Short mmCIF file of N, CA, C and O in Angstrom, two decimals:
data_model
loop_
_atom_site.label_atom_id
_atom_site.label_comp_id
_atom_site.label_asym_id
_atom_site.label_seq_id
_atom_site.Cartn_x
_atom_site.Cartn_y
_atom_site.Cartn_z
N MET M 1 28.76 -35.94 -75.64
CA MET M 1 27.74 -36.65 -74.90
C MET M 1 26.39 -36.32 -75.51
O MET M 1 26.09 -35.16 -75.74
N PRO M 2 25.55 -37.34 -75.77
CA PRO M 2 24.23 -37.07 -76.33
C PRO M 2 23.37 -36.25 -75.36
O PRO M 2 23.64 -36.23 -74.15
N ALA M 3 22.35 -35.62 -75.89
CA ALA M 3 21.47 -34.79 -75.07
C ALA M 3 20.87 -35.59 -73.91
O ALA M 3 20.72 -35.06 -72.81
N SER M 4 20.54 -36.86 -74.15
CA SER M 4 19.99 -37.67 -73.07
C SER M 4 20.99 -37.82 -71.94
O SER M 4 20.63 -37.81 -70.76
N GLY M 5 22.27 -37.93 -72.28
CA GLY M 5 23.31 -38.05 -71.26
C GLY M 5 23.47 -36.77 -70.47
O GLY M 5 23.70 -36.81 -69.25
N VAL M 6 23.35 -35.64 -71.15
CA VAL M 6 23.45 -34.34 -70.46
C VAL M 6 22.29 -34.17 -69.49
O VAL M 6 22.47 -33.77 -68.33
N THR M 7 21.08 -34.49 -69.95
CA THR M 7 19.90 -34.38 -69.08
C THR M 7 20.02 -35.34 -67.90
O THR M 7 19.75 -34.96 -66.75
N ALA M 8 20.42 -36.57 -68.17
CA ALA M 8 20.57 -37.56 -67.10
C ALA M 8 21.63 -37.11 -66.10
O ALA M 8 21.45 -37.27 -64.88
N ALA M 9 22.74 -36.56 -66.59
CA ALA M 9 23.80 -36.07 -65.70
C ALA M 9 23.29 -34.94 -64.82
O ALA M 9 23.64 -34.86 -63.63
N ALA M 10 22.47 -34.05 -65.38
CA ALA M 10 21.91 -32.95 -64.60
C ALA M 10 20.96 -33.48 -63.52
O ALA M 10 20.98 -33.01 -62.38
N ILE M 11 20.15 -34.47 -63.86
CA ILE M 11 19.24 -35.08 -62.89
C ILE M 11 20.06 -35.75 -61.78
O ILE M 11 19.79 -35.57 -60.60
N ALA M 12 21.08 -36.50 -62.18
CA ALA M 12 21.93 -37.19 -61.20
C ALA M 12 22.62 -36.20 -60.27
O ALA M 12 22.71 -36.42 -59.06
N ALA M 13 23.10 -35.09 -60.82
CA ALA M 13 23.78 -34.09 -60.00
C ALA M 13 22.83 -33.48 -58.98
O ALA M 13 23.20 -33.28 -57.81
N ARG M 14 21.62 -33.19 -59.40
CA ARG M 14 20.64 -32.60 -58.47
C ARG M 14 20.23 -33.58 -57.38
O ARG M 14 20.06 -33.21 -56.23
N LEU M 15 20.08 -34.87 -57.75
CA LEU M 15 19.74 -35.88 -56.75
C LEU M 15 20.89 -36.06 -55.76
O LEU M 15 20.68 -36.18 -54.56
N SER M 16 22.11 -36.07 -56.27
CA SER M 16 23.28 -36.19 -55.40
C SER M 16 23.39 -34.99 -54.46
O SER M 16 23.79 -35.14 -53.30
N ALA M 17 23.01 -33.81 -54.95
CA ALA M 17 23.10 -32.60 -54.14
C ALA M 17 22.15 -32.63 -52.93
O ALA M 17 22.42 -31.99 -51.93
N VAL M 18 21.06 -33.39 -53.05
CA VAL M 18 20.13 -33.50 -51.91
C VAL M 18 20.45 -34.73 -51.06
O VAL M 18 19.67 -35.11 -50.18
N GLY M 19 21.57 -35.38 -51.34
CA GLY M 19 22.01 -36.49 -50.49
C GLY M 19 21.67 -37.87 -50.98
O GLY M 19 21.77 -38.84 -50.22
N LEU M 20 21.27 -38.00 -52.25
CA LEU M 20 20.96 -39.31 -52.82
C LEU M 20 21.94 -39.60 -53.95
O LEU M 20 21.72 -39.18 -55.09
N PRO M 21 23.05 -40.28 -53.65
CA PRO M 21 24.04 -40.58 -54.70
C PRO M 21 23.39 -41.35 -55.86
O PRO M 21 22.67 -42.33 -55.64
N ALA M 22 23.64 -40.90 -57.07
CA ALA M 22 22.97 -41.45 -58.25
C ALA M 22 23.92 -42.27 -59.12
O ALA M 22 25.12 -42.01 -59.18
N ARG M 23 23.34 -43.25 -59.80
CA ARG M 23 24.04 -44.06 -60.79
C ARG M 23 23.44 -43.75 -62.15
O ARG M 23 22.22 -43.66 -62.29
N ILE M 24 24.29 -43.62 -63.17
CA ILE M 24 23.83 -43.38 -64.54
C ILE M 24 24.21 -44.59 -65.38
O ILE M 24 25.33 -45.09 -65.28
N GLU M 25 23.27 -45.06 -66.20
CA GLU M 25 23.54 -46.18 -67.10
C GLU M 25 23.05 -45.82 -68.50
O GLU M 25 21.95 -45.29 -68.67
N GLU M 26 23.88 -46.11 -69.48
CA GLU M 26 23.53 -45.91 -70.88
C GLU M 26 22.92 -47.19 -71.45
O GLU M 26 23.46 -48.28 -71.22
N HIS M 27 21.83 -47.06 -72.16
CA HIS M 27 21.18 -48.18 -72.84
C HIS M 27 21.03 -47.79 -74.31
O HIS M 27 21.31 -46.66 -74.69
N ASP M 28 20.57 -48.71 -75.13
CA ASP M 28 20.45 -48.42 -76.57
C ASP M 28 19.54 -47.24 -76.86
O ASP M 28 19.87 -46.38 -77.66
N ARG M 29 18.39 -47.18 -76.22
CA ARG M 29 17.39 -46.17 -76.54
C ARG M 29 17.17 -45.11 -75.47
O ARG M 29 16.42 -44.17 -75.68
N TYR M 30 17.81 -45.27 -74.32
CA TYR M 30 17.60 -44.31 -73.24
C TYR M 30 18.79 -44.33 -72.28
O TYR M 30 19.60 -45.24 -72.29
N THR M 31 18.85 -43.32 -71.44
CA THR M 31 19.83 -43.22 -70.37
C THR M 31 19.05 -43.21 -69.06
O THR M 31 18.03 -42.52 -68.95
N THR M 32 19.49 -44.00 -68.08
CA THR M 32 18.77 -44.05 -66.81
C THR M 32 19.60 -43.49 -65.67
O THR M 32 20.83 -43.50 -65.71
N VAL M 33 18.89 -43.00 -64.67
CA VAL M 33 19.47 -42.54 -63.41
C VAL M 33 18.75 -43.31 -62.32
O VAL M 33 17.52 -43.40 -62.32
N GLU M 34 19.52 -43.88 -61.38
CA GLU M 34 18.92 -44.61 -60.26
C GLU M 34 19.51 -44.14 -58.95
O GLU M 34 20.70 -43.83 -58.88
N VAL M 35 18.66 -44.08 -57.92
CA VAL M 35 19.11 -43.77 -56.56
C VAL M 35 18.39 -44.69 -55.58
O VAL M 35 17.25 -45.09 -55.82
N GLU M 36 19.07 -45.02 -54.50
CA GLU M 36 18.45 -45.76 -53.41
C GLU M 36 17.78 -44.73 -52.49
O GLU M 36 18.40 -43.75 -52.12
N VAL M 37 16.52 -44.97 -52.16
CA VAL M 37 15.77 -44.03 -51.33
C VAL M 37 15.64 -44.60 -49.92
O VAL M 37 15.10 -45.70 -49.74
N PRO M 38 16.12 -43.87 -48.92
CA PRO M 38 16.01 -44.36 -47.54
C PRO M 38 14.56 -44.36 -47.07
O PRO M 38 13.72 -43.61 -47.57
N GLU M 39 14.29 -45.20 -46.08
CA GLU M 39 12.93 -45.30 -45.53
C GLU M 39 12.48 -44.01 -44.85
O GLU M 39 11.30 -43.74 -44.75
N THR M 40 13.43 -43.20 -44.39
CA THR M 40 13.10 -42.02 -43.59
C THR M 40 13.29 -40.72 -44.37
O THR M 40 13.77 -39.74 -43.81
N LEU M 41 12.92 -40.70 -45.63
CA LEU M 41 13.06 -39.48 -46.43
C LEU M 41 11.92 -38.52 -46.07
O LEU M 41 10.75 -38.87 -46.21
N PRO M 42 12.25 -37.31 -45.60
CA PRO M 42 11.20 -36.34 -45.22
C PRO M 42 10.34 -35.93 -46.42
O PRO M 42 10.79 -35.94 -47.56
N ALA M 43 9.10 -35.55 -46.12
CA ALA M 43 8.14 -35.19 -47.16
C ALA M 43 8.63 -34.04 -48.04
O ALA M 43 8.45 -34.08 -49.26
N ASP M 44 9.27 -33.02 -47.46
CA ASP M 44 9.74 -31.90 -48.27
C ASP M 44 10.86 -32.34 -49.23
O ASP M 44 10.95 -31.85 -50.35
N LEU M 45 11.66 -33.28 -48.80
CA LEU M 45 12.72 -33.81 -49.68
C LEU M 45 12.11 -34.67 -50.79
O LEU M 45 12.57 -34.64 -51.93
N TRP M 46 11.05 -35.43 -50.47
CA TRP M 46 10.35 -36.20 -51.50
C TRP M 46 9.84 -35.26 -52.60
O TRP M 46 9.96 -35.55 -53.78
N ARG M 47 9.25 -34.15 -52.20
CA ARG M 47 8.73 -33.19 -53.19
C ARG M 47 9.86 -32.71 -54.10
O ARG M 47 9.70 -32.64 -55.31
N GLU M 48 10.99 -32.38 -53.51
CA GLU M 48 12.13 -31.90 -54.31
C GLU M 48 12.64 -32.99 -55.25
O GLU M 48 12.91 -32.73 -56.42
N VAL M 49 12.75 -34.21 -54.76
CA VAL M 49 13.22 -35.34 -55.57
C VAL M 49 12.26 -35.58 -56.73
O VAL M 49 12.68 -35.80 -57.87
N LEU M 50 10.95 -35.53 -56.47
CA LEU M 50 9.97 -35.74 -57.53
C LEU M 50 10.02 -34.63 -58.58
O LEU M 50 9.83 -34.89 -59.77
N GLU M 51 10.29 -33.40 -58.17
CA GLU M 51 10.46 -32.31 -59.13
C GLU M 51 11.65 -32.58 -60.04
O GLU M 51 11.61 -32.29 -61.24
N VAL M 52 12.71 -33.14 -59.48
CA VAL M 52 13.91 -33.44 -60.26
C VAL M 52 13.63 -34.53 -61.29
O VAL M 52 13.91 -34.37 -62.47
N VAL M 53 13.07 -35.66 -60.85
CA VAL M 53 12.86 -36.77 -61.79
C VAL M 53 11.75 -36.48 -62.79
O VAL M 53 11.69 -37.11 -63.85
N ALA M 54 10.91 -35.50 -62.50
CA ALA M 54 9.86 -35.11 -63.46
C ALA M 54 10.46 -34.54 -64.75
O ALA M 54 9.78 -34.46 -65.77
N GLU M 55 11.75 -34.17 -64.72
CA GLU M 55 12.42 -33.68 -65.92
C GLU M 55 12.74 -34.80 -66.90
O GLU M 55 13.05 -34.56 -68.06
N ALA M 56 12.67 -36.04 -66.44
CA ALA M 56 12.93 -37.20 -67.30
C ALA M 56 11.69 -37.52 -68.13
O ALA M 56 10.60 -36.99 -67.88
N ASP M 57 11.86 -38.40 -69.12
CA ASP M 57 10.72 -38.82 -69.94
C ASP M 57 9.82 -39.79 -69.17
O ASP M 57 8.61 -39.82 -69.39
N ARG M 58 10.45 -40.61 -68.32
CA ARG M 58 9.69 -41.55 -67.48
C ARG M 58 10.42 -41.67 -66.15
O ARG M 58 11.64 -41.51 -66.08
N PHE M 59 9.67 -41.99 -65.10
CA PHE M 59 10.30 -42.28 -63.82
C PHE M 59 9.39 -43.19 -63.01
O PHE M 59 8.21 -43.33 -63.31
N GLY M 60 9.97 -43.84 -62.01
CA GLY M 60 9.18 -44.74 -61.19
C GLY M 60 9.94 -45.11 -59.93
O GLY M 60 11.09 -44.72 -59.72
N LEU M 61 9.28 -45.89 -59.09
CA LEU M 61 9.85 -46.34 -57.83
C LEU M 61 9.68 -47.84 -57.76
O LEU M 61 8.56 -48.36 -57.89
N LEU M 62 10.78 -48.54 -57.57
CA LEU M 62 10.78 -49.98 -57.40
C LEU M 62 11.03 -50.26 -55.93
O LEU M 62 12.08 -49.90 -55.40
N ALA M 63 10.05 -50.87 -55.26
CA ALA M 63 10.18 -51.15 -53.83
C ALA M 63 10.00 -52.65 -53.60
O ALA M 63 9.00 -53.22 -54.00
N THR M 64 11.01 -53.25 -52.97
CA THR M 64 10.93 -54.67 -52.63
C THR M 64 11.40 -54.86 -51.19
O THR M 64 12.15 -54.04 -50.66
N SER M 65 10.97 -55.94 -50.59
CA SER M 65 11.40 -56.22 -49.22
C SER M 65 12.86 -56.66 -49.19
O SER M 65 13.52 -56.55 -48.17
N LEU M 66 13.39 -57.13 -50.31
CA LEU M 66 14.77 -57.59 -50.36
C LEU M 66 15.77 -56.47 -50.64
O LEU M 66 16.85 -56.44 -50.06
N ASN M 67 15.43 -55.57 -51.54
CA ASN M 67 16.38 -54.55 -52.00
C ASN M 67 16.04 -53.13 -51.60
O ASN M 67 16.70 -52.20 -52.04
N GLY M 68 15.02 -52.92 -50.80
CA GLY M 68 14.67 -51.55 -50.42
C GLY M 68 13.93 -50.82 -51.53
O GLY M 68 13.17 -51.42 -52.29
N ARG M 69 14.19 -49.53 -51.66
CA ARG M 69 13.47 -48.69 -52.63
C ARG M 69 14.46 -48.04 -53.57
O ARG M 69 15.39 -47.35 -53.14
N THR M 70 14.23 -48.22 -54.87
CA THR M 70 15.07 -47.62 -55.89
C THR M 70 14.20 -46.72 -56.76
O THR M 70 13.22 -47.16 -57.35
N LEU M 71 14.55 -45.44 -56.80
CA LEU M 71 13.88 -44.48 -57.67
C LEU M 71 14.66 -44.41 -58.97
O LEU M 71 15.89 -44.33 -58.95
N TRP M 72 13.97 -44.49 -60.11
CA TRP M 72 14.65 -44.46 -61.39
C TRP M 72 14.01 -43.41 -62.30
O TRP M 72 12.83 -43.08 -62.14
N ALA M 73 14.81 -42.90 -63.20
CA ALA M 73 14.34 -41.94 -64.22
C ALA M 73 15.00 -42.32 -65.53
O ALA M 73 16.17 -42.69 -65.56
N ALA M 74 14.25 -42.24 -66.61
CA ALA M 74 14.77 -42.59 -67.94
C ALA M 74 14.60 -41.41 -68.89
O ALA M 74 13.53 -40.79 -68.94
N VAL M 75 15.66 -41.12 -69.63
CA VAL M 75 15.64 -40.06 -70.64
C VAL M 75 15.87 -40.72 -71.99
O VAL M 75 16.89 -41.38 -72.20
N HIS M 76 14.90 -40.57 -72.89
CA HIS M 76 14.99 -41.20 -74.21
C HIS M 76 16.08 -40.55 -75.05
O HIS M 76 16.26 -39.33 -75.01
N LYS M 77 16.80 -41.37 -75.81
CA LYS M 77 17.78 -40.85 -76.75
C LYS M 77 17.04 -40.45 -78.02
O LYS M 77 15.98 -41.00 -78.34
N ALA M 78 17.59 -39.49 -78.74
CA ALA M 78 16.95 -39.00 -79.96
C ALA M 78 16.95 -40.09 -81.02
O ALA M 78 17.90 -40.85 -81.16
N VAL M 79 15.87 -40.15 -81.77
CA VAL M 79 15.76 -41.08 -82.89
C VAL M 79 16.29 -40.35 -84.12
O VAL M 79 15.92 -39.21 -84.36
N PRO M 80 17.16 -40.99 -84.91
CA PRO M 80 17.67 -40.31 -86.10
C PRO M 80 16.55 -39.96 -87.06
O PRO M 80 15.63 -40.75 -87.25
N THR M 81 16.61 -38.77 -87.62
CA THR M 81 15.56 -38.34 -88.54
C THR M 81 15.96 -38.56 -90.00
O THR M 81 15.10 -38.72 -90.85
N THR M 82 17.26 -38.55 -90.31
CA THR M 82 17.72 -38.81 -91.67
C THR M 82 19.04 -39.57 -91.58
O THR M 82 19.54 -39.86 -90.50
N GLY M 83 19.63 -39.85 -92.69
CA GLY M 83 20.94 -40.52 -92.66
C GLY M 83 20.80 -42.01 -92.45
O GLY M 83 20.08 -42.67 -93.18
N ASP M 84 21.46 -42.56 -91.43
CA ASP M 84 21.50 -44.00 -91.27
C ASP M 84 20.35 -44.53 -90.40
O ASP M 84 20.52 -45.33 -89.51
N VAL M 85 19.13 -44.12 -90.72
CA VAL M 85 17.94 -44.56 -89.99
C VAL M 85 17.88 -46.09 -89.95
O VAL M 85 17.50 -46.67 -88.96
N GLY M 86 18.26 -46.73 -91.02
CA GLY M 86 18.21 -48.19 -91.06
C GLY M 86 19.42 -48.85 -90.44
O GLY M 86 19.51 -50.06 -90.40
N GLY M 87 20.37 -48.10 -89.98
CA GLY M 87 21.56 -48.66 -89.39
C GLY M 87 22.63 -48.89 -90.42
O GLY M 87 22.46 -48.63 -91.61
N PRO M 88 23.77 -49.42 -90.01
CA PRO M 88 24.89 -49.59 -90.92
C PRO M 88 24.66 -50.57 -92.05
O PRO M 88 25.27 -50.48 -93.10
N SER M 89 23.72 -51.51 -91.89
CA SER M 89 23.50 -52.49 -92.95
C SER M 89 22.39 -52.07 -93.91
O SER M 89 22.10 -52.77 -94.86
N HIS M 90 21.78 -50.94 -93.67
CA HIS M 90 20.68 -50.47 -94.51
C HIS M 90 21.22 -50.01 -95.86
O HIS M 90 22.14 -49.24 -95.94
N GLN M 91 20.62 -50.55 -96.94
CA GLN M 91 21.05 -50.15 -98.28
C GLN M 91 20.10 -49.12 -98.83
O GLN M 91 18.90 -49.20 -98.66
N ARG M 92 20.66 -48.16 -99.54
CA ARG M 92 19.83 -47.09 -100.11
C ARG M 92 19.64 -47.30 -101.57
O ARG M 92 20.38 -47.80 -102.28
#
């Protein structure tokens, strides 16, 4: 598992431990963790949740009247430094 996946899994585990079941999704350049946030989340729990997602490279809160509130965190995948930087079709 790439380092981004390990970090995302750790974030997801900590969020789940405080009662917010997390979803992990792999993307080309980053791994995301998402949780649904209830309307009645106590302030002390908010502080703990924010400490957890602060370990990610980016995080935010999407709030809509249709879907409620979704907290997300994104962990960037490492960019290759040598080797196949240009991808499989790159000629050397």
